[in-house]
Short mmCIF file of C-alpha atoms in Angstrom, two decimals:
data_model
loop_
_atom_site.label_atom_id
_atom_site.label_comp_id
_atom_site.label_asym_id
_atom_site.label_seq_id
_atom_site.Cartn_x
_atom_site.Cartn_y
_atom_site.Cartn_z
CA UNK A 77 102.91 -8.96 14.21
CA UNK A 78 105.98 -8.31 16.17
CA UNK A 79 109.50 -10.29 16.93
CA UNK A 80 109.87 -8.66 20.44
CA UNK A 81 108.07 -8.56 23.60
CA UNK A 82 105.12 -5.67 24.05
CA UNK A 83 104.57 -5.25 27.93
CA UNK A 84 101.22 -3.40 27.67
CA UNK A 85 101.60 -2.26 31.63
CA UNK A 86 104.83 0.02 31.02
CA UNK A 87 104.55 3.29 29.99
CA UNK A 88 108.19 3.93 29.03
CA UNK A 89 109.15 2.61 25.12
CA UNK A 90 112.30 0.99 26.66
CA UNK A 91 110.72 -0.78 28.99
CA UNK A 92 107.56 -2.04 27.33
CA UNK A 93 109.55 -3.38 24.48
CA UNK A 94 112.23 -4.77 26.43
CA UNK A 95 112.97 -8.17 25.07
CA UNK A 96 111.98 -11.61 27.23
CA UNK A 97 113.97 -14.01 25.17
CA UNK A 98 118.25 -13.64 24.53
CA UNK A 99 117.00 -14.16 20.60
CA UNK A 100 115.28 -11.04 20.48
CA UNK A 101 118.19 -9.29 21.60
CA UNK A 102 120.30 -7.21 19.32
CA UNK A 103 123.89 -7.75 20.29
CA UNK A 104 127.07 -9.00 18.29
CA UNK A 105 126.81 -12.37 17.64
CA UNK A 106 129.44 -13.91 19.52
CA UNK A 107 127.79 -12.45 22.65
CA UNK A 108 124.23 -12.99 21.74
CA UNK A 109 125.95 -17.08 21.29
CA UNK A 110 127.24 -17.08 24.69
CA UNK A 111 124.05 -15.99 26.53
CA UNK A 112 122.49 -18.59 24.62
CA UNK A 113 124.88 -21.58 24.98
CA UNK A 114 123.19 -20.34 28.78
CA UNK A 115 119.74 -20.64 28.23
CA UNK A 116 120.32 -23.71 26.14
CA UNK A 117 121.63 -25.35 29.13
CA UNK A 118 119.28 -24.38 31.29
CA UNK A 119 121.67 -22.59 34.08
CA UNK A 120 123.24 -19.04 34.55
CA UNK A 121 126.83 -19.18 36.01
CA UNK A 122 128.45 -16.27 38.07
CA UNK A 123 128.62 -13.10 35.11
CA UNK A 124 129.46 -9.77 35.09
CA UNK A 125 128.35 -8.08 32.47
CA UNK A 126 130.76 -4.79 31.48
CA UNK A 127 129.88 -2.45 28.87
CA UNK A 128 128.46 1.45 28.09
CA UNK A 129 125.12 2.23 29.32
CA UNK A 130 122.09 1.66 27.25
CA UNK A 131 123.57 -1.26 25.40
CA UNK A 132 121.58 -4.31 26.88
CA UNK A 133 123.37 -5.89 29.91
CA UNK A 134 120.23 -5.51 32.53
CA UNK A 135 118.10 -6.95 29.00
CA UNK A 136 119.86 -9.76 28.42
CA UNK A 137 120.35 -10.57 32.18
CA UNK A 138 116.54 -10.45 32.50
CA UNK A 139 115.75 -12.22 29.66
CA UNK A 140 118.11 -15.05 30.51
CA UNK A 141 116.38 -15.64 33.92
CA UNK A 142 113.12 -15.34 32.63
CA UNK A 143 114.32 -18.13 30.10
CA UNK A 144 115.67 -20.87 31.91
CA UNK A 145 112.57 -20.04 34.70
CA UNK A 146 114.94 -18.85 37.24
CA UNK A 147 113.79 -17.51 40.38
CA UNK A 148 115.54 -13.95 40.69
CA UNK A 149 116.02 -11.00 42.86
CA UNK A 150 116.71 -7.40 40.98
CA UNK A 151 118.55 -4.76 43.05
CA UNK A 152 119.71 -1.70 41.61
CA UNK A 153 123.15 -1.56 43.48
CA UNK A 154 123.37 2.27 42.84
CA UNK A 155 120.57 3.25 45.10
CA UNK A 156 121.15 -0.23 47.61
CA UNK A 157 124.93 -0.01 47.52
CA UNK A 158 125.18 -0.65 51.30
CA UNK A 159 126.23 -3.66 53.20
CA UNK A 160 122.76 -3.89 54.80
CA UNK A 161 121.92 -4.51 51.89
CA UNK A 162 124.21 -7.73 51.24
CA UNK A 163 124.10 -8.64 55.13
CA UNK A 164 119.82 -8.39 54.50
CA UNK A 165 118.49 -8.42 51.18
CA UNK A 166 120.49 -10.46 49.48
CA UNK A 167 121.47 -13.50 51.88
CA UNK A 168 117.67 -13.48 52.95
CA UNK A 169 117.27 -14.41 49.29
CA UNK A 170 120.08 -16.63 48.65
CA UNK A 171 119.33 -18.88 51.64
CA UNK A 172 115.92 -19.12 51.31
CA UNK A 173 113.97 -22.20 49.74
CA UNK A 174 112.43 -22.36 46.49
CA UNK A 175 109.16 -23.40 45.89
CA UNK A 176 110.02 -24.17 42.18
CA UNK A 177 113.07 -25.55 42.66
CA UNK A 178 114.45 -23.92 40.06
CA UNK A 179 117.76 -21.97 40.09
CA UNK A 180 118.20 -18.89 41.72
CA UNK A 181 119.64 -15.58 40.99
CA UNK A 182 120.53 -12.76 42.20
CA UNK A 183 120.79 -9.37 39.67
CA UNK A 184 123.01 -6.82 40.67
CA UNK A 185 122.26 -3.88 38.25
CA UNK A 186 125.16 -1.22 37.69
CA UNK A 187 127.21 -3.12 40.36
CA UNK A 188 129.74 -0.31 40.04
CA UNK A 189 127.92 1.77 42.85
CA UNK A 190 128.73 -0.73 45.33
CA UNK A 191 130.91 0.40 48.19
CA UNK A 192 133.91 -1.51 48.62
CA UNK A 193 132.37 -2.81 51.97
CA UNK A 194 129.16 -4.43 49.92
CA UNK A 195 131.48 -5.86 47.67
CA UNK A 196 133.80 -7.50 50.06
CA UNK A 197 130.85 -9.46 51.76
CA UNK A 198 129.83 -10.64 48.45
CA UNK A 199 132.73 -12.42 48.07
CA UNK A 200 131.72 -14.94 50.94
CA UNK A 201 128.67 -14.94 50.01
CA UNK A 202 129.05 -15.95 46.31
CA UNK A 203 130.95 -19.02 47.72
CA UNK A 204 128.65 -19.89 50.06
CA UNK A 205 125.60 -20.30 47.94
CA UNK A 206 127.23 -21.08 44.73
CA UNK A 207 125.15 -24.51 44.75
CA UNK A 208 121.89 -22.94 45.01
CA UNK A 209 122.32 -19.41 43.76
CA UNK A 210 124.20 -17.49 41.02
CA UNK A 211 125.39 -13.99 40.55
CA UNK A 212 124.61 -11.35 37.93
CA UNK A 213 126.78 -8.23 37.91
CA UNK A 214 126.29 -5.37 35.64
CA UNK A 215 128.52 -2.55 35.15
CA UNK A 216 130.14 0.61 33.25
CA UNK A 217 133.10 0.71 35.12
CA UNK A 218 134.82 -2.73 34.93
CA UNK A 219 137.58 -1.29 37.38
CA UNK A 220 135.22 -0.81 40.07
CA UNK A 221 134.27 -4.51 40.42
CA UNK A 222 136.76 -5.66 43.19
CA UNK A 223 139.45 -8.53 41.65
CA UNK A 224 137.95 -11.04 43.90
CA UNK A 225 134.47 -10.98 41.99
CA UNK A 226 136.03 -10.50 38.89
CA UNK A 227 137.65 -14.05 39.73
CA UNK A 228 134.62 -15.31 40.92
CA UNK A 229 132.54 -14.67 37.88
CA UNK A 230 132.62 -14.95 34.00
CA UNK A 231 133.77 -11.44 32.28
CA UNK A 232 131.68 -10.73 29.40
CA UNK A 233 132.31 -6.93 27.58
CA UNK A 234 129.59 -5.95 25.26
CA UNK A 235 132.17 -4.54 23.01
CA UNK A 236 130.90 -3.73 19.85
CA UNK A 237 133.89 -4.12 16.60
CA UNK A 238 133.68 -1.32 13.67
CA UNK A 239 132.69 -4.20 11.45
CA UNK A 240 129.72 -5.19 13.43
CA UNK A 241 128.01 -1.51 14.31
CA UNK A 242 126.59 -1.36 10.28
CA UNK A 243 124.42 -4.68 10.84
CA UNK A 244 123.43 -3.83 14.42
CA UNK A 245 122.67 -0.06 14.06
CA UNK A 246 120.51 -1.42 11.36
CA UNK A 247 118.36 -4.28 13.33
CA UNK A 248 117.44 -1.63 15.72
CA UNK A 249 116.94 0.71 12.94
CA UNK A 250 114.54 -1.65 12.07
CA UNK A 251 113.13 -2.27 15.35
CA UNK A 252 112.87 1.21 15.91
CA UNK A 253 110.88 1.39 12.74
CA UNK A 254 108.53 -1.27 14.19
CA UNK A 255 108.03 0.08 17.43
CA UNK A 256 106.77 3.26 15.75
CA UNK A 257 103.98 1.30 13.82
CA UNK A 258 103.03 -0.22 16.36
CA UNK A 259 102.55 3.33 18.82
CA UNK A 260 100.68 4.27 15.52
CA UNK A 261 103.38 7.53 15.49
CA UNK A 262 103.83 8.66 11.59
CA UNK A 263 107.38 9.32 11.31
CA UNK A 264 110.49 10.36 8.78
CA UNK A 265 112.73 7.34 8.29
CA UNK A 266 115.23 9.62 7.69
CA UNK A 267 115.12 11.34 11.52
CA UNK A 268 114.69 7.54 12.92
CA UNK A 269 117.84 6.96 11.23
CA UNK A 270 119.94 10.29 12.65
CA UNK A 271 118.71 9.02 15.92
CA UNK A 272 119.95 5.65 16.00
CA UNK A 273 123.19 7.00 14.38
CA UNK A 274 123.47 9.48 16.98
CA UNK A 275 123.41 7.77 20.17
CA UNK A 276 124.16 4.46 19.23
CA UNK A 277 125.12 1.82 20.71
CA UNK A 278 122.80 3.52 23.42
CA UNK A 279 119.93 1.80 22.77
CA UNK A 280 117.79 3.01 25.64
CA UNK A 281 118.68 6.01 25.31
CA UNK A 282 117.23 6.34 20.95
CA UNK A 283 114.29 4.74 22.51
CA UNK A 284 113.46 7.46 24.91
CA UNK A 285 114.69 10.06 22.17
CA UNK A 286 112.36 9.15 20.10
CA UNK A 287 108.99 8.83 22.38
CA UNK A 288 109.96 12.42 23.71
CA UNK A 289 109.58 13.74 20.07
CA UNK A 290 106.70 11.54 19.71
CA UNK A 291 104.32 12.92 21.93
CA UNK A 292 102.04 14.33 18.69
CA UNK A 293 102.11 10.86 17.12
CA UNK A 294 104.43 12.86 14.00
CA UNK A 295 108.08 12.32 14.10
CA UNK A 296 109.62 14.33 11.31
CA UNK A 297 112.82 16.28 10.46
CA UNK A 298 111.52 20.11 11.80
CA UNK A 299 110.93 18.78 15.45
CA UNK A 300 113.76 16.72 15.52
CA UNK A 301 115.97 19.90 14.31
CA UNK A 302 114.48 22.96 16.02
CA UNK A 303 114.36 21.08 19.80
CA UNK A 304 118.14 20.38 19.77
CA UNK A 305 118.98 23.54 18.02
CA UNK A 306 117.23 25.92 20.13
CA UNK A 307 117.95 24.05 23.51
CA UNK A 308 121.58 24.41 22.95
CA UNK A 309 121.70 27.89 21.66
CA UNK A 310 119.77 28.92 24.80
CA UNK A 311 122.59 27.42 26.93
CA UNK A 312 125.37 28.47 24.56
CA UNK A 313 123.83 32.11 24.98
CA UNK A 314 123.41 31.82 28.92
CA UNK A 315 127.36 30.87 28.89
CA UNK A 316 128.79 33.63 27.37
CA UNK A 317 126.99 35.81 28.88
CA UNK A 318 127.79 34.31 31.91
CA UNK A 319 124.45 34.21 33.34
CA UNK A 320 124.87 31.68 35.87
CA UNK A 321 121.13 31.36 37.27
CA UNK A 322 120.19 30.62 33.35
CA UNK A 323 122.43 28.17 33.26
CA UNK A 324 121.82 26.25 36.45
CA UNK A 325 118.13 26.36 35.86
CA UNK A 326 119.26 24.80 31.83
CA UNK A 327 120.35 22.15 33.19
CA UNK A 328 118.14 21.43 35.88
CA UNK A 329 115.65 21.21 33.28
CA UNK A 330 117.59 19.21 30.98
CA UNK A 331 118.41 16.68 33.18
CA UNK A 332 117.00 13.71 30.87
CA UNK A 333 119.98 14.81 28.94
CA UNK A 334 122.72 12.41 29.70
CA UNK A 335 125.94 14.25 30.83
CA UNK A 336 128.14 12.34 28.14
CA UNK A 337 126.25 13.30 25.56
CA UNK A 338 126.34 17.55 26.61
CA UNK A 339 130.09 17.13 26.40
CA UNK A 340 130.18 15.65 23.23
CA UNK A 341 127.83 18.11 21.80
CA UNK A 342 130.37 21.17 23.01
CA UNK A 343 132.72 19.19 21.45
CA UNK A 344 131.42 18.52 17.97
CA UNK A 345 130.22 22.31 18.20
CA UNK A 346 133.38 23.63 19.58
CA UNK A 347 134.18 25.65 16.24
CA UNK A 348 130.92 27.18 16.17
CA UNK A 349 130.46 28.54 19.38
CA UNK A 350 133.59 30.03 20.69
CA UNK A 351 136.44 31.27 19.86
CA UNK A 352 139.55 29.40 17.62
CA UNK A 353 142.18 30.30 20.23
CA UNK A 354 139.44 28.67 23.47
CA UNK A 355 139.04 25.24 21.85
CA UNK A 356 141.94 23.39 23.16
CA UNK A 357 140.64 25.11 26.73
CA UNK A 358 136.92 24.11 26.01
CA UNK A 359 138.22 19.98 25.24
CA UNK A 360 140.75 19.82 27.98
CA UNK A 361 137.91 21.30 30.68
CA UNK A 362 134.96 18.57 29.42
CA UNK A 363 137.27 15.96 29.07
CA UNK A 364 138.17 16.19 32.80
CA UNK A 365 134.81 16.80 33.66
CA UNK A 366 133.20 14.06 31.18
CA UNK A 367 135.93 11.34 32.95
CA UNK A 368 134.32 12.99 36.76
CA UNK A 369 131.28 11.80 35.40
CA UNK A 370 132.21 8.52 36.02
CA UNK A 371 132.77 8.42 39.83
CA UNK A 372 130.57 11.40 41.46
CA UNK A 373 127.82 11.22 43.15
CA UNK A 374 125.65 14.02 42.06
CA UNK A 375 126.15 14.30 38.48
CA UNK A 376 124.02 17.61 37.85
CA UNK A 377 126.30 19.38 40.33
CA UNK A 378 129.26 17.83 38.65
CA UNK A 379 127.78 19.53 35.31
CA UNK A 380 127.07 22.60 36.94
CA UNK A 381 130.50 22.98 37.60
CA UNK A 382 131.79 22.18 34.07
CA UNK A 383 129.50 24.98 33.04
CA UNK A 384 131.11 27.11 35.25
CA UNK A 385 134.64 26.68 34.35
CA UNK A 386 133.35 27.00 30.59
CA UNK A 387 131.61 30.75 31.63
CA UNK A 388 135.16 31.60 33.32
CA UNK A 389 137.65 30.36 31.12
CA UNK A 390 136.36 30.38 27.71
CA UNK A 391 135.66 33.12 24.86
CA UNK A 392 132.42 32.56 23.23
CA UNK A 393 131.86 33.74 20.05
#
């Protein structure tokens, strides 16, 4: 038996065992109160929900409105980020009659990417339907969201404190473990755990992690190892020797890595791979490009040219 949702028509780990209900949710407890003080009442307000990818906002916002029985419209505001989009889409929805009767919603997943157009017709529009419809806002970027939303809507940051990440890294440890058993994958508790510990709070992110090694149905320490060891020493080698085809085609390939996570591995690395007098060049060129990372469009080309700069700037050892 499991205590989380199995959605047998996803493929994707994340998605399958997404949770339905805010209980199954792993999140600090004062949070995982509030979203449940929600469902307990049987209505969503207005919420934004702010926080680092991976770490559960579009979860819980799902599993809230599939609680209380809402009827609700997803829109991923990064790809519709227009003000068709809010003009269309969204007031279609909002004005429309439900069948059920029961509260609507409207989902706007990484609400960051909307143009400051989109967002300035939400404004009217969360206003005018506020009796019959309420607004969900996720994002990364919390300074993005316009102040008259922000004013609008209920602030919640899925902030996690030091004292908390022990008990949560090790509920999804445990889930993780669970999940596992239940793909029938034999697997090294030890590599689970340097998985979660790595890209936590990310939980999305372990998850795919750790189907990728999967795909043999044998998790253990030697695949784990040799993939990130060799795909980084085959870029570290392209860099110094400046071989800029080899590098653009790296990360083409690569591109399930996140960006973030590149940077920090330079970082953590930086002794190893170049030389003592290039580090403080090697952090002060990802840092600006890791804080880029945030606004561009086209985040492989953004990469692309942090690798660049590294090739032109920095002694490799």
């Amino acid at each position: 038996m499991t205590d989380v949702s199995v959605n047998l028509k996803e493929f994707l780990w994340f998605q399958k065992y997404r949770p339905n209900k805010v209980r199954e949710t792993i999140l600090p407890d004062n949070i995982k109160t509030a979203f449940q003080g929600f469902v307990d009442q049987d209505r969503v307000p207005n919420l934004i929900l702010n926080g680092s990818r991976g770490i559960g906002k579009t979860t819980v916002a799902n599993a809230m409105c599939e609680e209380v029985g809402a009827d609700y419209l997803f829109i991923n505001a990064s790809e519709d980020s227009g003000i068709d989009t809010i003009r269309t889409t969204i007031r279609n929805f909002a004005s429309s009659y439900s069948i059920s009767q029961s509260q609507k919603v409207i989902i706007l997943d990484e609400a960051d990417g909307l143009s400051p157009n989109a967002q300035g017709a939400l404004k009217s529009s969360i206003e005018e339907f506020s009796k019959s419809c309420s607004f969900i806002f996720t994002c990364n970027l919390l300074n993005k969201i316009i102040e008259p939303i922000q004013s609008r809507c209920s602030v919640i940051d899925f902030k996690i404190a030091p004292s908390e990440k022990p008990k949560l890294a090790g509920e999804f440890y445990k889930r993780c473990c669970q999940i596992l058993k239940l793909e029938e994958v034999s697997f090294n508790k030890t590599v689970v755990a340097e998985v979660v510990t790595k890209h936590f709070p990310d939980f999305r992110r372990v998850l795919n992690e750790l189907q990728r090694y999967s795909v043999g149905k044998v998790l253990d320490v030697g695949v784990l190892a040799n993939l990130e060891d060799e795909k980084f020493a085959e870029l570290i080698s392209a860099l110094k020797e400046k071989r800029f085809n080899d590098v653009r085609k790296w990360v083409a390939n690569n591109s399930d890595i996140d960006s973030d996570t590149l940077y920090r591995e330079l970082y953590d690395k930086s002794a190893d791979v170049c030389q003592p007098q290039s580090i403080p060049e090697l952090v002060m060129i990802i840092a600006d490009y890791a804080y880029k990372s945030a606004f561009v469009i086209d985040k492989e080309i953004n990469t692309m040219a942090c690798m660049t700069e590294l090739m032109l700037k920095v002694n490799w050892k």
